[in-house]
Amino acid sequence: MGRWEPNARGRLEQAALELYSDRGFEQTTVAEIAKRAGLTERTFFRHFADKREVLFAGGGALQELFVGTVADLPDSVVPIDAVAAALEAVAAGFEGRHAYARERQAVIAANAELRERELIKLASWSAALTDTLRRRGVGDPAASLIAEAGIAVFKVAFERWVEEPDPRDLVQLIRESLDELKAATAGKCGSA
Amino acid sequence: MGRWEPNARGRLEQAALELYSDRGFEQTTVAEIAKRAGLTERTFFRHFADKREVLFAGGGALQELFVGTVADLPDSVVPIDAVAAALEAVAAGFEGRHAYARERQAVIAANAELRERELIKLASWSAALTDTLRRRGVGDPAASLIAEAGIAVFKVAFERWVEEPDPRDLVQLIRESLDELKAATAGKCGSA
DNA sequence: ACGGTCGATGACAGTGACTGACATCGCCAA
DNA sequence: TTGGCGATGTCAGTCACTGTCATCGACCGT
């Protein structure tokens, strides 16, 4: 029970999600999380920059998948389609994790500070995507706008996916959302 | 010099911007802000929910202008055009405040926590806009997507406006950005 | 003028997030 | 065995933020 139990980081992540889910984010102290993981508060802060980050540290791999997908596509693919492909690749990464995503998202939705952190993570995706698009020769500000729009599509689709207890196909939700955005910016659909 | 100097709130806002601008956000304590404004730390927290909010409290009026503009437009106006009109109305509100906006934005850009707060404010605009669009009969998820895309247009245009020391016309920057987004997403309704 | 009410402020103690400095523990290589 | 080294523990300290109560200053009715 002493030091050197394996996977300290993972234990902290799991303990945090459980406590945030049970008592709420604000009602949970870092000391409690650490204790449940068999560690000390100081060690928590060696693994995670702050109390919120423990819920978001896993997102780094997704961002790499996301950007990598766009970068690997042939230049002949138009930007909006490249973004669509990347979104679908990320969506596929959530396969079979609906229950986990749902619990985590419920915790985040219940607290403003956690929503803030989530938004800045998505903004970081958007910035990385903007960069990748520029490298493909997309101009400014088109690159930023396509990236922001793409992230918006993901956000909306993901929200819908998580809302329902009965998991639909996230990839398809993303396709639908993108089509709706295309229609709306063309000024053709959705008006009263 | 005692109590009852007028405009305590405004003095706190100005003192905070000056100190954040000079020393940086993290290097400034709330006690210092309060002292410069001739008040105490406790009074600061009676006016602003936290150390960041002092930079964002003025945004409420803008959100009302923004949503109000959309709500007042005749239903015959297509959603994307209604959003464009609202963005331009807000842009007009920044007339002659370029120097202030520039200083404030520099402070925000220099600190991750402040960027987080800015993102959640924009997300709040987006949510309010989504609501207003729904009331105009726009369906889901089109309402969310148009709102998110509109905010993205504003974000990109505003960034460009603030970047340059020599102020261009924000309204025109917004028009250009919206056109770029339309071009990038151009396609038929329901296309793959 | 007087006393009373009320909102804004001050004073103070307390909690908890986060940090820096240093000691300690367990693994691995020389 | 021993020394290095990374991960952890311990402890003190700062600062954001909160609850509570006292105090001040303006306005109001008498």
Tab-separated table of N, CA and C in Angstrom, chain A residues 3-149:
chain	number	residue	atom	x	y	z
A	3	ARG	N	4.489	3.326	-1.324
A	3	ARG	CA	4.801	3.952	-2.609
A	3	ARG	C	4.872	2.886	-3.690
A	4	TRP	N	5.010	3.361	-4.936
A	4	TRP	CA	5.280	2.484	-6.082
A	4	TRP	C	4.139	1.578	-6.510
A	5	GLU	N	2.934	1.771	-6.036
A	5	GLU	CA	1.823	1.114	-6.704
A	5	GLU	C	1.828	1.612	-8.140
A	6	PRO	N	1.580	0.732	-9.132
A	6	PRO	CA	1.673	1.185	-10.524
A	6	PRO	C	0.527	2.099	-10.938
A	7	ASN	N	0.768	2.869	-11.992
A	7	ASN	CA	-0.279	3.674	-12.635
A	7	ASN	C	-0.885	4.728	-11.718
A	8	ALA	N	-0.038	5.463	-11.034
A	8	ALA	CA	-0.528	6.516	-10.138
A	8	ALA	C	-1.437	7.494	-10.880
A	9	ARG	N	-1.003	7.866	-12.057
A	9	ARG	CA	-1.757	8.828	-12.848
A	9	ARG	C	-3.176	8.340	-13.159
A	10	GLY	N	-3.258	7.097	-13.604
A	10	GLY	CA	-4.554	6.527	-13.920
A	10	GLY	C	-5.451	6.433	-12.700
A	11	ARG	N	-4.869	6.065	-11.559
A	11	ARG	CA	-5.661	5.976	-10.326
A	11	ARG	C	-6.214	7.348	-9.949
A	12	LEU	N	-5.397	8.374	-10.137
A	12	LEU	CA	-5.869	9.723	-9.831
A	12	LEU	C	-7.021	10.120	-10.754
A	13	GLU	N	-6.891	9.786	-12.044
A	13	GLU	CA	-7.947	10.134	-12.999
A	13	GLU	C	-9.261	9.457	-12.627
A	14	GLN	N	-9.161	8.171	-12.283
A	14	GLN	CA	-10.379	7.437	-11.960
A	14	GLN	C	-11.005	7.940	-10.660
A	15	ALA	N	-10.157	8.169	-9.664
A	15	ALA	CA	-10.671	8.661	-8.381
A	15	ALA	C	-11.351	10.007	-8.564
A	16	ALA	N	-10.748	10.864	-9.382
A	16	ALA	CA	-11.313	12.193	-9.598
A	16	ALA	C	-12.677	12.110	-10.263
A	17	LEU	N	-12.766	11.300	-11.329
A	17	LEU	CA	-14.045	11.195	-12.034
A	17	LEU	C	-15.137	10.669	-11.105
A	18	GLU	N	-14.790	9.684	-10.303
A	18	GLU	CA	-15.788	9.129	-9.377
A	18	GLU	C	-16.271	10.186	-8.381
A	19	LEU	N	-15.325	10.903	-7.799
A	19	LEU	CA	-15.706	11.890	-6.784
A	19	LEU	C	-16.452	13.076	-7.397
A	20	TYR	N	-15.955	13.558	-8.540
A	20	TYR	CA	-16.651	14.664	-9.208
A	20	TYR	C	-18.069	14.239	-9.559
A	21	SER	N	-18.216	12.994	-9.959
A	21	SER	CA	-19.512	12.499	-10.379
A	21	SER	C	-20.456	12.359	-9.182
A	22	ASP	N	-19.908	11.898	-8.072
A	22	ASP	CA	-20.750	11.676	-6.882
A	22	ASP	C	-21.133	12.974	-6.178
A	23	ARG	N	-20.103	13.739	-5.776
A	23	ARG	CA	-20.361	14.922	-4.932
A	23	ARG	C	-20.397	16.211	-5.719
A	24	GLY	N	-19.910	16.195	-6.947
A	24	GLY	CA	-19.750	17.425	-7.706
A	24	GLY	C	-18.314	17.923	-7.620
A	25	PHE	N	-17.937	18.708	-8.612
A	25	PHE	CA	-16.561	19.182	-8.731
A	25	PHE	C	-16.149	20.071	-7.562
A	26	GLU	N	-16.972	21.043	-7.235
A	26	GLU	CA	-16.605	22.012	-6.196
A	26	GLU	C	-16.565	21.379	-4.812
A	27	GLN	N	-17.415	20.391	-4.602
A	27	GLN	CA	-17.508	19.760	-3.283
A	27	GLN	C	-16.411	18.728	-3.069
A	28	THR	N	-15.573	18.545	-4.052
A	28	THR	CA	-14.478	17.588	-3.932
A	28	THR	C	-13.155	18.327	-3.748
A	29	THR	N	-12.369	17.935	-2.757
A	29	THR	CA	-11.047	18.547	-2.591
A	29	THR	C	-9.982	17.644	-3.217
A	30	VAL	N	-8.900	18.286	-3.619
A	30	VAL	CA	-7.803	17.532	-4.222
A	30	VAL	C	-7.253	16.519	-3.211
A	31	ALA	N	-7.233	16.886	-1.956
A	31	ALA	CA	-6.752	15.972	-0.922
A	31	ALA	C	-7.576	14.690	-0.913
A	32	GLU	N	-8.881	14.815	-1.111
A	32	GLU	CA	-9.753	13.640	-1.129
A	32	GLU	C	-9.433	12.736	-2.317
A	33	ILE	N	-9.244	13.355	-3.489
A	33	ILE	CA	-8.900	12.579	-4.679
A	33	ILE	C	-7.611	11.799	-4.435
A	34	ALA	N	-6.615	12.513	-3.933
A	34	ALA	CA	-5.309	11.888	-3.711
A	34	ALA	C	-5.428	10.736	-2.723
A	35	LYS	N	-6.184	10.960	-1.662
A	35	LYS	CA	-6.338	9.934	-0.639
A	35	LYS	C	-6.977	8.675	-1.226
A	36	ARG	N	-8.033	8.875	-2.041
A	36	ARG	CA	-8.695	7.724	-2.656
A	36	ARG	C	-7.747	6.952	-3.575
A	37	ALA	N	-6.796	7.675	-4.173
A	37	ALA	CA	-5.836	7.031	-5.065
A	37	ALA	C	-4.623	6.512	-4.298
A	38	GLY	N	-4.623	6.687	-2.985
A	38	GLY	CA	-3.499	6.229	-2.175
A	38	GLY	C	-2.265	7.091	-2.322
A	39	LEU	N	-2.463	8.374	-2.579
A	39	LEU	CA	-1.344	9.298	-2.774
A	39	LEU	C	-1.585	10.571	-1.970
A	40	THR	N	-0.678	11.530	-2.133
A	40	THR	CA	-0.854	12.788	-1.416
A	40	THR	C	-1.243	13.904	-2.385
A	41	GLU	N	-1.749	14.979	-1.812
A	41	GLU	CA	-2.162	16.134	-2.602
A	41	GLU	C	-1.010	16.627	-3.484
A	42	ARG	N	0.188	16.696	-2.908
A	42	ARG	CA	1.341	17.202	-3.654
A	42	ARG	C	1.613	16.368	-4.903
A	43	THR	N	1.424	15.064	-4.792
A	43	THR	CA	1.663	14.192	-5.938
A	43	THR	C	0.627	14.423	-7.029
A	44	PHE	N	-0.599	14.689	-6.611
A	44	PHE	CA	-1.628	15.036	-7.604
A	44	PHE	C	-1.138	16.168	-8.496
A	45	PHE	N	-0.609	17.217	-7.866
A	45	PHE	CA	-0.197	18.391	-8.639
A	45	PHE	C	1.099	18.168	-9.410
A	46	ARG	N	1.787	17.057	-9.137
A	46	ARG	CA	2.921	16.721	-9.987
A	46	ARG	C	2.450	16.064	-11.282
A	47	HIS	N	1.277	15.427	-11.243
A	47	HIS	CA	0.762	14.766	-12.436
A	47	HIS	C	-0.143	15.671	-13.259
A	48	PHE	N	-0.864	16.572	-12.590
A	48	PHE	CA	-1.822	17.434	-13.296
A	48	PHE	C	-1.628	18.874	-12.852
A	49	ALA	N	-1.672	19.764	-13.832
A	49	ALA	CA	-1.378	21.166	-13.555
A	49	ALA	C	-2.372	21.777	-12.574
A	50	ASP	N	-3.610	21.344	-12.632
A	50	ASP	CA	-4.597	21.861	-11.685
A	50	ASP	C	-5.742	20.866	-11.524
A	51	LYS	N	-6.669	21.224	-10.679
A	51	LYS	CA	-7.765	20.337	-10.312
A	51	LYS	C	-8.634	19.936	-11.497
A	52	ARG	N	-8.705	20.787	-12.522
A	52	ARG	CA	-9.545	20.505	-13.679
A	52	ARG	C	-8.855	19.567	-14.671
A	53	GLU	N	-7.565	19.753	-14.796
A	53	GLU	CA	-6.821	19.084	-15.866
A	53	GLU	C	-6.920	17.567	-15.795
A	54	VAL	N	-7.170	17.028	-14.616
A	54	VAL	CA	-7.262	15.583	-14.466
A	54	VAL	C	-8.358	14.984	-15.352
A	55	LEU	N	-9.336	15.805	-15.738
A	55	LEU	CA	-10.404	15.314	-16.612
A	55	LEU	C	-10.067	15.453	-18.089
A	56	PHE	N	-9.001	16.182	-18.406
A	56	PHE	CA	-8.740	16.527	-19.808
A	56	PHE	C	-7.401	16.027	-20.341
A	57	ALA	N	-6.596	15.466	-19.473
A	57	ALA	CA	-5.242	15.090	-19.870
A	57	ALA	C	-5.251	14.064	-20.998
A	58	GLY	N	-6.300	13.253	-21.085
A	58	GLY	CA	-6.360	12.227	-22.106
A	58	GLY	C	-6.611	12.738	-23.510
A	59	GLY	N	-6.935	14.027	-23.631
A	59	GLY	CA	-7.320	14.564	-24.932
A	59	GLY	C	-6.179	14.788	-25.903
A	60	GLY	N	-4.964	14.730	-25.410
A	60	GLY	CA	-3.810	15.005	-26.275
A	60	GLY	C	-3.719	14.063	-27.459
A	61	ALA	N	-3.968	12.771	-27.199
A	61	ALA	CA	-3.892	11.776	-28.268
A	61	ALA	C	-4.931	12.062	-29.342
A	62	LEU	N	-6.115	12.493	-28.909
A	62	LEU	CA	-7.170	12.790	-29.883
A	62	LEU	C	-6.759	13.926	-30.805
A	63	GLN	N	-6.136	14.950	-30.207
A	63	GLN	CA	-5.709	16.083	-31.033
A	63	GLN	C	-4.701	15.643	-32.085
A	64	GLU	N	-3.798	14.750	-31.700
A	64	GLU	CA	-2.813	14.267	-32.664
A	64	GLU	C	-3.478	13.471	-33.789
A	65	LEU	N	-4.417	12.605	-33.409
A	65	LEU	CA	-5.163	11.866	-34.417
A	65	LEU	C	-5.874	12.825	-35.355
A	66	PHE	N	-6.478	13.813	-34.771
A	66	PHE	CA	-7.260	14.800	-35.510
A	66	PHE	C	-6.402	15.526	-36.546
A	67	VAL	N	-5.315	16.128	-36.087
A	67	VAL	CA	-4.440	16.889	-36.973
A	67	VAL	C	-3.730	15.972	-37.961
A	68	GLY	N	-3.306	14.799	-37.463
A	68	GLY	CA	-2.594	13.861	-38.328
A	68	GLY	C	-3.442	13.411	-39.499
A	69	THR	N	-4.739	13.203	-39.260
A	69	THR	CA	-5.624	12.775	-40.339
A	69	THR	C	-5.667	13.802	-41.461
A	70	VAL	N	-5.780	15.075	-41.074
A	70	VAL	CA	-5.809	16.125	-42.093
A	70	VAL	C	-4.483	16.178	-42.849
A	71	ALA	N	-3.390	16.091	-42.103
A	71	ALA	CA	-2.070	16.224	-42.715
A	71	ALA	C	-1.797	15.104	-43.714
A	72	ASP	N	-2.337	13.906	-43.429
A	72	ASP	CA	-2.040	12.749	-44.286
A	72	ASP	C	-2.875	12.708	-45.565
A	73	LEU	N	-3.911	13.528	-45.628
A	73	LEU	CA	-4.784	13.503	-46.807
A	73	LEU	C	-4.090	14.158	-48.013
A	74	PRO	N	-4.326	13.629	-49.205
A	74	PRO	CA	-3.738	14.257	-50.411
A	74	PRO	C	-4.244	15.693	-50.568
A	75	ASP	N	-3.409	16.524	-51.152
A	75	ASP	CA	-3.750	17.941	-51.286
A	75	ASP	C	-4.950	18.183	-52.195
A	76	SER	N	-5.302	17.152	-52.969
A	76	SER	CA	-6.425	17.329	-53.880
A	76	SER	C	-7.754	17.419	-53.120
A	77	VAL	N	-7.769	16.923	-51.899
A	77	VAL	CA	-9.003	16.980	-51.114
A	77	VAL	C	-9.241	18.425	-50.673
A	78	VAL	N	-10.425	18.948	-50.922
A	78	VAL	CA	-10.712	20.333	-50.544
A	78	VAL	C	-10.803	20.437	-49.026
A	79	PRO	N	-10.455	21.593	-48.481
A	79	PRO	CA	-10.338	21.774	-47.024
A	79	PRO	C	-11.526	21.259	-46.235
A	80	ILE	N	-12.722	21.626	-46.654
A	80	ILE	CA	-13.892	21.257	-45.853
A	80	ILE	C	-14.060	19.749	-45.780
A	81	ASP	N	-13.696	19.059	-46.843
A	81	ASP	CA	-13.786	17.588	-46.834
A	81	ASP	C	-12.678	16.976	-45.977
A	82	ALA	N	-11.511	17.605	-45.992
A	82	ALA	CA	-10.419	17.120	-45.153
A	82	ALA	C	-10.813	17.208	-43.680
A	83	VAL	N	-11.412	18.339	-43.313
A	83	VAL	CA	-11.866	18.503	-41.930
A	83	VAL	C	-12.915	17.464	-41.589
A	84	ALA	N	-13.824	17.234	-42.533
A	84	ALA	CA	-14.867	16.232	-42.300
A	84	ALA	C	-14.249	14.865	-42.027
A	85	ALA	N	-13.253	14.509	-42.819
A	85	ALA	CA	-12.595	13.214	-42.638
A	85	ALA	C	-11.946	13.120	-41.253
A	86	ALA	N	-11.307	14.211	-40.822
A	86	ALA	CA	-10.647	14.208	-39.519
A	86	ALA	C	-11.673	14.070	-38.391
A	87	LEU	N	-12.774	14.772	-38.530
A	87	LEU	CA	-13.818	14.681	-37.509
A	87	LEU	C	-14.333	13.259	-37.403
A	88	GLU	N	-14.483	12.614	-38.546
A	88	GLU	CA	-14.998	11.250	-38.520
A	88	GLU	C	-13.979	10.280	-37.921
A	89	ALA	N	-12.708	10.566	-38.172
A	89	ALA	CA	-11.668	9.720	-37.576
A	89	ALA	C	-11.703	9.826	-36.053
A	90	VAL	N	-11.826	11.040	-35.566
A	90	VAL	CA	-11.905	11.236	-34.118
A	90	VAL	C	-13.161	10.561	-33.564
A	91	ALA	N	-14.253	10.734	-34.287
A	91	ALA	CA	-15.516	10.140	-33.852
A	91	ALA	C	-15.363	8.631	-33.693
A	92	ALA	N	-14.660	8.022	-34.643
A	92	ALA	CA	-14.463	6.569	-34.577
A	92	ALA	C	-13.699	6.195	-33.305
A	93	GLY	N	-12.849	7.102	-32.828
A	93	GLY	CA	-12.086	6.854	-31.606
A	93	GLY	C	-12.957	6.768	-30.356
A	94	PHE	N	-14.185	7.241	-30.472
A	94	PHE	CA	-15.091	7.184	-29.321
A	94	PHE	C	-15.943	5.917	-29.334
A	95	GLU	N	-15.724	5.090	-30.344
A	95	GLU	CA	-16.448	3.829	-30.468
A	95	GLU	C	-16.392	3.046	-29.153
A	96	GLY	N	-17.540	2.676	-28.648
A	96	GLY	CA	-17.579	1.843	-27.455
A	96	GLY	C	-17.270	2.558	-26.160
A	97	ARG	N	-17.107	3.885	-26.217
A	97	ARG	CA	-16.824	4.614	-24.984
A	97	ARG	C	-17.981	5.549	-24.646
A	98	HIS	N	-19.140	5.226	-25.135
A	98	HIS	CA	-20.278	6.121	-24.931
A	98	HIS	C	-20.597	6.327	-23.459
A	99	ALA	N	-20.591	5.258	-22.692
A	99	ALA	CA	-20.949	5.365	-21.271
A	99	ALA	C	-19.955	6.255	-20.525
A	100	TYR	N	-18.680	6.019	-20.804
A	100	TYR	CA	-17.652	6.838	-20.159
A	100	TYR	C	-17.785	8.308	-20.567
A	101	ALA	N	-17.925	8.535	-21.867
A	101	ALA	CA	-18.048	9.912	-22.366
A	101	ALA	C	-19.252	10.606	-21.741
A	102	ARG	N	-20.307	9.848	-21.573
A	102	ARG	CA	-21.530	10.403	-21.001
A	102	ARG	C	-21.320	10.848	-19.557
A	103	GLU	N	-20.711	10.004	-18.780
A	103	GLU	CA	-20.483	10.357	-17.370
A	103	GLU	C	-19.571	11.578	-17.267
A	104	ARG	N	-18.481	11.530	-18.023
A	104	ARG	CA	-17.535	12.628	-18.000
A	104	ARG	C	-18.203	13.930	-18.442
A	105	GLN	N	-18.992	13.858	-19.487
A	105	GLN	CA	-19.629	15.067	-20.010
A	105	GLN	C	-20.651	15.625	-19.023
A	106	ALA	N	-21.304	14.737	-18.270
A	106	ALA	CA	-22.262	15.196	-17.270
A	106	ALA	C	-21.542	16.002	-16.188
A	107	VAL	N	-20.371	15.524	-15.800
A	107	VAL	CA	-19.582	16.243	-14.795
A	107	VAL	C	-19.186	17.621	-15.321
A	108	ILE	N	-18.702	17.652	-16.545
A	108	ILE	CA	-18.250	18.913	-17.136
A	108	ILE	C	-19.409	19.897	-17.278
A	109	ALA	N	-20.541	19.389	-17.755
A	109	ALA	CA	-21.690	20.269	-17.992
A	109	ALA	C	-22.181	20.912	-16.704
A	110	ALA	N	-21.932	20.237	-15.577
A	110	ALA	CA	-22.475	20.708	-14.307
A	110	ALA	C	-21.633	21.820	-13.672
A	111	ASN	N	-20.502	22.154	-14.290
A	111	ASN	CA	-19.624	23.133	-13.647
A	111	ASN	C	-19.010	24.102	-14.657
A	112	ALA	N	-19.126	25.384	-14.351
A	112	ALA	CA	-18.687	26.419	-15.295
A	112	ALA	C	-17.178	26.381	-15.528
A	113	GLU	N	-16.407	26.142	-14.476
A	113	GLU	CA	-14.950	26.113	-14.651
A	113	GLU	C	-14.532	24.978	-15.572
A	114	LEU	N	-15.217	23.848	-15.450
A	114	LEU	CA	-14.890	22.718	-16.314
A	114	LEU	C	-15.312	22.988	-17.751
A	115	ARG	N	-16.427	23.685	-17.922
A	115	ARG	CA	-16.832	24.055	-19.284
A	115	ARG	C	-15.792	24.978	-19.897
A	116	GLU	N	-15.274	25.890	-19.111
A	116	GLU	CA	-14.217	26.779	-19.605
A	116	GLU	C	-13.023	25.976	-20.108
A	117	ARG	N	-12.614	25.019	-19.301
A	117	ARG	CA	-11.460	24.221	-19.700
A	117	ARG	C	-11.742	23.443	-20.977
A	118	GLU	N	-12.934	22.916	-21.091
A	118	GLU	CA	-13.273	22.180	-22.298
A	118	GLU	C	-13.220	23.085	-23.521
A	119	LEU	N	-13.713	24.296	-23.379
A	119	LEU	CA	-13.711	25.219	-24.509
A	119	LEU	C	-12.300	25.542	-24.959
A	120	ILE	N	-11.377	25.697	-23.993
A	120	ILE	CA	-10.027	26.062	-24.411
A	120	ILE	C	-9.328	24.866	-25.048
A	121	LYS	N	-9.716	23.650	-24.664
A	121	LYS	CA	-9.160	22.478	-25.331
A	121	LYS	C	-9.623	22.441	-26.784
A	122	LEU	N	-10.898	22.717	-26.996
A	122	LEU	CA	-11.416	22.729	-28.359
A	122	LEU	C	-10.780	23.852	-29.167
A	123	ALA	N	-10.537	24.991	-28.494
A	123	ALA	CA	-9.877	26.103	-29.187
A	123	ALA	C	-8.469	25.702	-29.593
A	124	SER	N	-7.856	24.875	-28.766
A	124	SER	CA	-6.513	24.402	-29.101
A	124	SER	C	-6.562	23.474	-30.325
A	125	TRP	N	-7.587	22.632	-30.400
A	125	TRP	CA	-7.786	21.828	-31.607
A	125	TRP	C	-7.929	22.742	-32.809
A	126	SER	N	-8.744	23.746	-32.636
A	126	SER	CA	-9.012	24.653	-33.745
A	126	SER	C	-7.734	25.338	-34.214
A	127	ALA	N	-6.907	25.761	-33.282
A	127	ALA	CA	-5.656	26.439	-33.636
A	127	ALA	C	-4.727	25.478	-34.376
A	128	ALA	N	-4.647	24.242	-33.886
A	128	ALA	CA	-3.786	23.253	-34.533
A	128	ALA	C	-4.292	22.940	-35.938
A	129	LEU	N	-5.611	22.872	-36.055
A	129	LEU	CA	-6.213	22.594	-37.361
A	129	LEU	C	-5.959	23.747	-38.330
A	130	THR	N	-6.095	24.962	-37.839
A	130	THR	CA	-5.805	26.144	-38.658
A	130	THR	C	-4.393	26.058	-39.225
A	131	ASP	N	-3.469	25.727	-38.368
A	131	ASP	CA	-2.069	25.581	-38.763
A	131	ASP	C	-1.898	24.547	-39.869
A	132	THR	N	-2.530	23.391	-39.662
A	132	THR	CA	-2.410	22.317	-40.635
A	132	THR	C	-3.003	22.722	-41.983
A	133	LEU	N	-4.124	23.412	-41.936
A	133	LEU	CA	-4.755	23.853	-43.183
A	133	LEU	C	-3.860	24.842	-43.917
A	134	ARG	N	-3.236	25.737	-43.154
A	134	ARG	CA	-2.331	26.709	-43.793
A	134	ARG	C	-1.214	25.981	-44.512
A	135	ARG	N	-0.705	24.939	-43.886
A	135	ARG	CA	0.374	24.173	-44.516
A	135	ARG	C	-0.094	23.501	-45.806
A	136	ARG	N	-1.399	23.303	-45.924
A	136	ARG	CA	-1.936	22.728	-47.165
A	136	ARG	C	-2.196	23.811	-48.197
A	137	GLY	N	-1.850	25.036	-47.867
A	137	GLY	CA	-1.998	26.115	-48.834
A	137	GLY	C	-3.293	26.906	-48.706
A	138	VAL	N	-4.062	26.642	-47.664
A	138	VAL	CA	-5.296	27.394	-47.462
A	138	VAL	C	-4.931	28.787	-46.946
A	139	GLY	N	-5.581	29.808	-47.480
A	139	GLY	CA	-5.259	31.190	-47.123
A	139	GLY	C	-5.876	31.630	-45.816
A	140	ASP	N	-5.607	32.875	-45.469
A	140	ASP	CA	-6.168	33.482	-44.260
A	140	ASP	C	-7.191	34.525	-44.667
A	141	PRO	N	-8.284	34.667	-43.965
A	141	PRO	CA	-8.690	33.946	-42.755
A	141	PRO	C	-9.475	32.679	-43.021
A	142	ALA	N	-9.467	32.190	-44.262
A	142	ALA	CA	-10.253	30.997	-44.568
A	142	ALA	C	-9.864	29.817	-43.674
A	143	ALA	N	-8.553	29.668	-43.448
A	143	ALA	CA	-8.090	28.542	-42.633
A	143	ALA	C	-8.715	28.575	-41.242
A	144	SER	N	-8.677	29.735	-40.603
A	144	SER	CA	-9.265	29.863	-39.259
A	144	SER	C	-10.755	29.563	-39.294
A	145	LEU	N	-11.418	30.101	-40.296
A	145	LEU	CA	-12.876	29.957	-40.346
A	145	LEU	C	-13.287	28.513	-40.575
A	146	ILE	N	-12.596	27.840	-41.465
A	146	ILE	CA	-12.920	26.430	-41.710
A	146	ILE	C	-12.658	25.612	-40.445
A	147	ALA	N	-11.555	25.913	-39.782
A	147	ALA	CA	-11.238	25.189	-38.551
A	147	ALA	C	-12.311	25.428	-37.493
A	148	GLU	N	-12.651	26.680	-37.272
A	148	GLU	CA	-13.666	26.997	-36.264
A	148	GLU	C	-14.996	26.345	-36.607
A	149	ALA	N	-15.359	26.400	-37.861
A	149	ALA	CA	-16.627	25.808	-38.283
A	149	ALA	C	-16.597	24.297	-38.083
